[in-house]
mmCIF file of C-alpha atoms in Angstrom:
data_model
loop_
_atom_site.group_PDB
_atom_site.id
_atom_site.type_symbol
_atom_site.label_atom_id
_atom_site.label_comp_id
_atom_site.label_asym_id
_atom_site.label_seq_id
_atom_site.Cartn_x
_atom_site.Cartn_y
_atom_site.Cartn_z
ATOM 1 C CA GLY A 1 -2.157 -5.464 -15.432
ATOM 2 C CA GLU A 2 -1.178 -2.341 -14.441
ATOM 3 C CA ASN A 3 3.229 -1.606 -13.361
ATOM 4 C CA VAL A 4 4.511 0.789 -11.908
ATOM 5 C CA GLU A 5 7.741 2.361 -12.192
ATOM 6 C CA GLN A 6 9.188 4.673 -9.295
ATOM 7 C CA HIS A 7 11.918 6.844 -9.403
ATOM 8 C CA PRO A 8 14.500 7.420 -7.651
ATOM 9 C CA SER A 9 14.957 4.998 -5.182
ATOM 10 C CA THR A 10 17.010 7.359 -2.877
ATOM 11 C CA LEU A 11 16.255 11.037 -2.841
ATOM 12 C CA SER A 12 18.911 13.007 -0.428
ATOM 13 C CA VAL A 13 18.006 17.408 -0.031
ATOM 14 C CA GLN A 14 19.148 19.906 2.408
ATOM 15 C CA GLU A 15 16.566 21.898 4.312
ATOM 16 C CA GLY A 16 14.533 23.863 2.558
ATOM 17 C CA ASP A 17 14.835 22.238 -0.687
ATOM 18 C CA SER A 18 12.292 20.821 -2.845
ATOM 19 C CA ALA A 19 11.971 16.989 -3.472
ATOM 20 C CA VAL A 20 10.545 15.579 -6.380
ATOM 21 C CA ILE A 21 9.605 11.750 -7.304
ATOM 22 C CA LYS A 22 8.346 10.359 -9.754
ATOM 23 C CA CYS A 23 6.032 7.489 -11.100
ATOM 24 C CA THR A 24 5.006 6.249 -14.397
ATOM 25 C CA TYR A 25 2.067 3.714 -15.209
ATOM 26 C CA SER A 26 1.073 1.407 -18.321
ATOM 27 C CA ASP A 27 -2.953 1.140 -18.190
ATOM 28 C CA SER A 28 -4.940 3.721 -19.094
ATOM 29 C CA ALA A 29 -7.403 2.706 -17.673
ATOM 30 C CA SER A 30 -6.273 3.871 -13.995
ATOM 31 C CA ASN A 31 -8.083 6.454 -12.517
ATOM 32 C CA TYR A 32 -6.893 7.024 -9.404
ATOM 33 C CA PHE A 33 -3.466 8.226 -8.167
ATOM 34 C CA PRO A 34 -2.775 8.359 -4.542
ATOM 35 C CA TRP A 35 0.676 8.886 -2.849
ATOM 36 C CA TYR A 36 1.611 7.467 0.515
ATOM 37 C CA LYS A 37 4.321 7.312 3.261
ATOM 38 C CA GLN A 38 5.964 5.895 5.250
ATOM 39 C CA GLU A 39 7.941 6.742 8.114
ATOM 40 C CA LEU A 40 10.570 4.197 10.250
ATOM 41 C CA GLY A 41 8.958 1.563 11.949
ATOM 42 C CA LYS A 42 5.114 3.091 11.160
ATOM 43 C CA ARG A 43 2.404 2.597 8.755
ATOM 44 C CA PRO A 44 2.033 4.041 5.275
ATOM 45 C CA GLN A 45 0.114 7.417 4.709
ATOM 46 C CA LEU A 46 -2.073 8.388 2.706
ATOM 47 C CA ILE A 47 -0.640 12.023 1.887
ATOM 48 C CA ILE A 48 -2.555 12.960 -0.994
ATOM 49 C CA ASP A 49 -3.818 11.736 -4.154
ATOM 50 C CA ILE A 50 -5.685 12.960 -7.521
ATOM 51 C CA ARG A 51 -8.309 11.672 -10.278
ATOM 52 C CA SER A 52 -7.828 11.647 -13.901
ATOM 53 C CA ASN A 53 -9.659 14.452 -14.242
ATOM 54 C CA VAL A 54 -7.793 16.796 -12.772
ATOM 55 C CA GLY A 55 -4.522 17.726 -13.844
ATOM 56 C CA GLU A 56 -2.493 19.239 -10.259
ATOM 57 C CA LYS A 57 -3.691 18.808 -6.471
ATOM 58 C CA LYS A 58 -2.022 20.788 -3.910
ATOM 59 C CA ASP A 59 -1.921 20.696 -0.182
ATOM 60 C CA GLN A 60 0.240 22.887 1.802
ATOM 61 C CA ARG A 61 3.918 21.968 0.553
ATOM 62 C CA ILE A 62 2.962 19.384 -0.760
ATOM 63 C CA ALA A 63 1.632 18.946 -4.829
ATOM 64 C CA VAL A 64 0.834 16.344 -7.236
ATOM 65 C CA THR A 65 0.361 16.684 -11.177
ATOM 66 C CA LEU A 66 -1.142 14.156 -13.856
ATOM 67 C CA ASN A 67 0.340 13.882 -17.033
ATOM 68 C CA LYS A 68 -2.653 11.123 -18.597
ATOM 69 C CA THR A 69 -1.285 11.422 -21.879
ATOM 70 C CA ALA A 70 2.450 10.051 -21.446
ATOM 71 C CA LYS A 71 0.996 8.169 -18.370
ATOM 72 C CA HIS A 72 3.126 9.787 -15.593
ATOM 73 C CA PHE A 73 2.325 11.326 -12.526
ATOM 74 C CA SER A 74 4.843 13.325 -10.136
ATOM 75 C CA LEU A 75 5.302 14.099 -5.700
ATOM 76 C CA HIS A 76 6.418 17.640 -5.292
ATOM 77 C CA ILE A 77 7.323 19.010 -1.711
ATOM 78 C CA THR A 78 8.741 21.667 -1.351
ATOM 79 C CA GLU A 79 10.854 23.846 1.929
ATOM 80 C CA THR A 80 11.472 20.005 3.216
ATOM 81 C CA GLN A 81 11.989 19.309 6.615
ATOM 82 C CA PRO A 82 13.566 16.284 8.670
ATOM 83 C CA GLU A 83 10.471 15.477 9.373
ATOM 84 C CA ASP A 84 9.378 14.549 5.412
ATOM 85 C CA SER A 85 12.126 11.498 5.960
ATOM 86 C CA ALA A 86 10.515 8.848 4.869
ATOM 87 C CA VAL A 87 9.747 5.980 2.412
ATOM 88 C CA TYR A 88 7.073 7.248 0.121
ATOM 89 C CA PHE A 89 4.950 5.284 -2.479
ATOM 90 C CA CYS A 90 3.133 5.742 -5.191
ATOM 91 C CA ALA A 91 -0.031 3.979 -6.698
ATOM 92 C CA ALA A 92 -2.200 3.296 -9.254
ATOM 93 C CA SER A 93 -5.821 1.588 -9.759
ATOM 94 C CA SER A 94 -8.745 1.900 -11.820
ATOM 95 C CA LEU A 95 -12.153 1.485 -10.538
ATOM 96 C CA ASN A 96 -14.301 -1.176 -10.029
ATOM 97 C CA GLN A 97 -17.480 -1.745 -8.739
ATOM 98 C CA ALA A 98 -16.009 -3.017 -5.821
ATOM 99 C CA GLY A 99 -13.406 -0.991 -5.025
ATOM 100 C CA THR A 100 -9.933 -2.013 -6.834
ATOM 101 C CA ALA A 101 -6.308 -2.811 -5.946
ATOM 102 C CA LEU A 102 -3.171 -0.150 -5.363
ATOM 103 C CA ILE A 103 -0.824 -1.041 -7.501
ATOM 104 C CA PHE A 104 2.204 0.078 -5.939
ATOM 105 C CA GLY A 105 5.740 1.467 -6.726
ATOM 106 C CA LYS A 106 9.045 0.121 -5.318
ATOM 107 C CA GLY A 107 9.431 3.250 -2.644
ATOM 108 C CA THR A 108 11.317 6.295 -2.752
ATOM 109 C CA THR A 109 13.326 6.788 0.808
ATOM 110 C CA LEU A 110 14.003 10.562 0.946
ATOM 111 C CA SER A 111 15.956 11.920 3.091
ATOM 112 C CA VAL A 112 16.271 15.265 4.159
ATOM 113 C CA SER A 113 19.298 16.954 6.434
ATOM 114 C CA SER A 114 19.451 19.750 8.135
ATOM 115 C CA GLU B 1 -11.651 6.084 15.806
ATOM 116 C CA ALA B 2 -9.591 2.716 15.292
ATOM 117 C CA GLY B 3 -7.077 2.277 12.860
ATOM 118 C CA VAL B 4 -6.816 -0.798 11.412
ATOM 119 C CA THR B 5 -4.795 -3.317 13.769
ATOM 120 C CA GLN B 6 -2.738 -6.068 12.688
ATOM 121 C CA PHE B 7 -1.606 -9.182 14.922
ATOM 122 C CA PRO B 8 0.827 -9.907 15.052
ATOM 123 C CA SER B 9 3.350 -7.020 15.056
ATOM 124 C CA HIS B 10 6.763 -10.328 14.431
ATOM 125 C CA SER B 11 6.317 -13.558 14.053
ATOM 126 C CA VAL B 12 9.934 -15.167 13.386
ATOM 127 C CA ILE B 13 9.417 -19.295 12.449
ATOM 128 C CA GLU B 14 10.953 -22.219 10.724
ATOM 129 C CA LYS B 15 10.591 -23.136 6.825
ATOM 130 C CA GLY B 16 8.251 -25.305 7.289
ATOM 131 C CA GLN B 17 5.867 -24.016 9.954
ATOM 132 C CA THR B 18 2.395 -22.365 9.925
ATOM 133 C CA VAL B 19 1.430 -19.319 10.602
ATOM 134 C CA THR B 20 -1.749 -17.234 10.919
ATOM 135 C CA LEU B 21 -2.091 -13.494 10.989
ATOM 136 C CA ARG B 22 -4.854 -11.334 12.099
ATOM 137 C CA CYS B 23 -6.076 -7.938 10.608
ATOM 138 C CA ASP B 24 -8.874 -6.317 12.237
ATOM 139 C CA PRO B 25 -10.127 -3.395 9.764
ATOM 140 C CA ILE B 26 -12.025 -0.168 10.976
ATOM 141 C CA SER B 27 -15.053 -0.836 12.266
ATOM 142 C CA GLY B 28 -17.414 -0.695 9.374
ATOM 143 C CA HIS B 29 -15.077 -1.469 6.437
ATOM 144 C CA ASP B 30 -17.064 -3.042 3.489
ATOM 145 C CA ASN B 31 -13.628 -3.887 1.688
ATOM 146 C CA LEU B 32 -10.618 -5.588 3.003
ATOM 147 C CA TYR B 33 -7.298 -5.623 1.271
ATOM 148 C CA TRP B 34 -3.729 -7.736 2.105
ATOM 149 C CA TYR B 35 -0.790 -6.099 0.550
ATOM 150 C CA ARG B 36 2.735 -8.064 1.205
ATOM 151 C CA ARG B 37 6.399 -5.545 0.824
ATOM 152 C CA VAL B 38 8.916 -8.529 0.376
ATOM 153 C CA MET B 39 12.633 -6.150 1.349
ATOM 154 C CA GLY B 40 12.998 -3.401 -1.139
ATOM 155 C CA LYS B 41 10.306 -3.922 -3.262
ATOM 156 C CA GLU B 42 7.250 -2.988 -3.774
ATOM 157 C CA ILE B 43 4.318 -3.043 -2.186
ATOM 158 C CA LYS B 44 2.358 -6.062 -3.795
ATOM 159 C CA PHE B 45 -1.542 -6.564 -3.841
ATOM 160 C CA LEU B 46 -2.204 -10.477 -2.259
ATOM 161 C CA LEU B 47 -6.437 -10.500 -1.954
ATOM 162 C CA HIS B 48 -9.453 -8.349 -1.619
ATOM 163 C CA PHE B 49 -12.801 -9.009 0.740
ATOM 164 C CA VAL B 50 -15.351 -7.413 -0.247
ATOM 165 C CA LYS B 51 -17.243 -8.574 3.728
ATOM 166 C CA GLU B 52 -16.852 -12.165 3.158
ATOM 167 C CA SER B 53 -16.507 -12.547 -0.548
ATOM 168 C CA LYS B 54 -13.246 -12.938 -1.965
ATOM 169 C CA GLN B 55 -13.642 -10.102 -4.356
ATOM 170 C CA ASP B 56 -10.362 -10.284 -6.110
ATOM 171 C CA GLU B 57 -7.492 -13.153 -5.101
ATOM 172 C CA SER B 58 -5.345 -12.449 -8.009
ATOM 173 C CA GLY B 59 -2.150 -11.503 -6.689
ATOM 174 C CA MET B 60 -2.172 -14.346 -3.621
ATOM 175 C CA PRO B 61 0.776 -16.421 -5.018
ATOM 176 C CA ASN B 62 0.186 -20.131 -3.789
ATOM 177 C CA ASN B 63 -2.105 -22.711 -2.278
ATOM 178 C CA ARG B 64 0.515 -22.263 0.342
ATOM 179 C CA PHE B 65 -1.726 -18.789 1.572
ATOM 180 C CA LEU B 66 -5.478 -19.365 2.938
ATOM 181 C CA ALA B 67 -7.132 -16.190 3.649
ATOM 182 C CA GLU B 68 -10.525 -15.367 5.235
ATOM 183 C CA ARG B 69 -13.163 -13.296 6.771
ATOM 184 C CA THR B 70 -16.074 -15.038 8.017
ATOM 185 C CA GLY B 71 -19.010 -12.572 8.869
ATOM 186 C CA GLY B 72 -17.222 -9.868 6.846
ATOM 187 C CA THR B 73 -15.487 -8.317 10.129
ATOM 188 C CA TYR B 74 -11.720 -8.962 10.214
ATOM 189 C CA SER B 75 -9.855 -11.359 8.878
ATOM 190 C CA THR B 76 -7.088 -13.996 8.896
ATOM 191 C CA LEU B 77 -4.115 -15.126 6.621
ATOM 192 C CA LYS B 78 -2.727 -18.610 6.953
ATOM 193 C CA VAL B 79 0.496 -19.405 5.152
ATOM 194 C CA GLN B 80 0.987 -23.375 5.308
ATOM 195 C CA PRO B 81 3.884 -24.402 5.095
ATOM 196 C CA ALA B 82 5.731 -21.312 5.257
ATOM 197 C CA GLU B 83 8.910 -20.568 2.932
ATOM 198 C CA LEU B 84 11.790 -18.693 3.130
ATOM 199 C CA GLU B 85 10.553 -16.370 0.087
ATOM 200 C CA ASP B 86 7.762 -16.025 2.511
ATOM 201 C CA SER B 87 9.487 -13.505 4.479
ATOM 202 C CA GLY B 88 8.713 -9.958 4.098
ATOM 203 C CA VAL B 89 5.855 -7.130 5.669
ATOM 204 C CA TYR B 90 2.362 -8.481 5.540
ATOM 205 C CA PHE B 91 0.058 -5.432 5.447
ATOM 206 C CA CYS B 92 -4.071 -4.780 5.660
ATOM 207 C CA ALA B 93 -6.066 -2.251 4.945
ATOM 208 C CA SER B 94 -9.489 -1.299 4.656
ATOM 209 C CA SER B 95 -12.009 1.244 2.829
ATOM 210 C CA LEU B 96 -15.424 1.998 3.217
ATOM 211 C CA GLY B 97 -16.757 0.640 0.432
ATOM 212 C CA ALA B 98 -19.247 2.934 -0.933
ATOM 213 C CA GLY B 99 -19.247 1.874 -4.097
ATOM 214 C CA THR B 100 -19.480 4.944 -6.340
ATOM 215 C CA ILE B 101 -15.881 6.248 -6.815
ATOM 216 C CA GLN B 102 -11.900 4.864 -5.335
ATOM 217 C CA GLU B 103 -11.928 5.866 -1.744
ATOM 218 C CA THR B 104 -9.495 5.933 0.276
ATOM 219 C CA GLN B 105 -7.428 2.535 1.883
ATOM 220 C CA TYR B 106 -6.462 2.613 5.325
ATOM 221 C CA PHE B 107 -3.663 0.581 6.116
ATOM 222 C CA GLY B 108 -2.424 -1.145 9.210
ATOM 223 C CA PRO B 109 0.780 -1.433 10.919
ATOM 224 C CA GLY B 110 1.915 -4.749 9.384
ATOM 225 C CA THR B 111 2.961 -7.628 10.391
ATOM 226 C CA ARG B 112 7.012 -8.800 9.617
ATOM 227 C CA LEU B 113 7.521 -11.551 9.568
ATOM 228 C CA LEU B 114 10.700 -13.873 8.873
ATOM 229 C CA VAL B 115 11.158 -17.209 7.762
ATOM 230 C CA LEU B 116 14.029 -18.652 8.676
#
C-alpha cells in the first residue's frame, strides 16, 4: 500500500522567511496530493492540493510542486507570518470509483517567530 | 454551511470500558471517513462509508472497533472494550461524492480519547 514520508518533523523560521516542507510517496498510482494545516486545538483544514496532471500550483503565498517521476511533492510558504504557525500534513491518494482514503505523512510543526 | 461535527470533544475512560464516538458529516455528503492520530504519528485511515455502506474498512485495527452509519447520515464509532493503545484523536471527514474526481475531504474537530 501507499506510504508517505514527510520532512522535516519540525521547522522554525523567522517572520518573512520562506518555509519548505517535503513529502515522498511510494505508490505510483497516487494522483491526488492535498496539504492540510492544523492550528492548535482546531480541525485540519485543506490549504492547497495538486493533481498528477499538474506540476505546480500557487495560491497567494502558498505553492505546491509535484515531481511524479521522483514521487515527491513539496509545500512552499513565502513571506511567513506568525499565523502560519501550525502543524502541516501532506497526504496522497489514488482515485477509485467512490472516493478514497487519504494516506498522511507524520506532520511538520512549523513555528514562525516575529 | 455547518461543517463536520463530532461528539464528544474529549473522552476519558478506563481500560475495558466502552466508548461511542459520533460524527455528523456536512449535509448531503455521501462519503464519510474515520481517521485516527496517535500522539506524534501520522493521521491514519480507519474506514470509509459511501452513504450507509462500508466501502473500505481496511484500516480498522481489530474487531474491538465497530462503525455504523445507519440511514446514511451520521456515523458512530464504538470501541469495546477499550485498550490503552486506543488513545488518540479520532477524526471524521466527509466529502460530497460526485464520483469522478478526488474531492476535498472536510474534517471535523476530532474527539480526543484517553484510555487509562
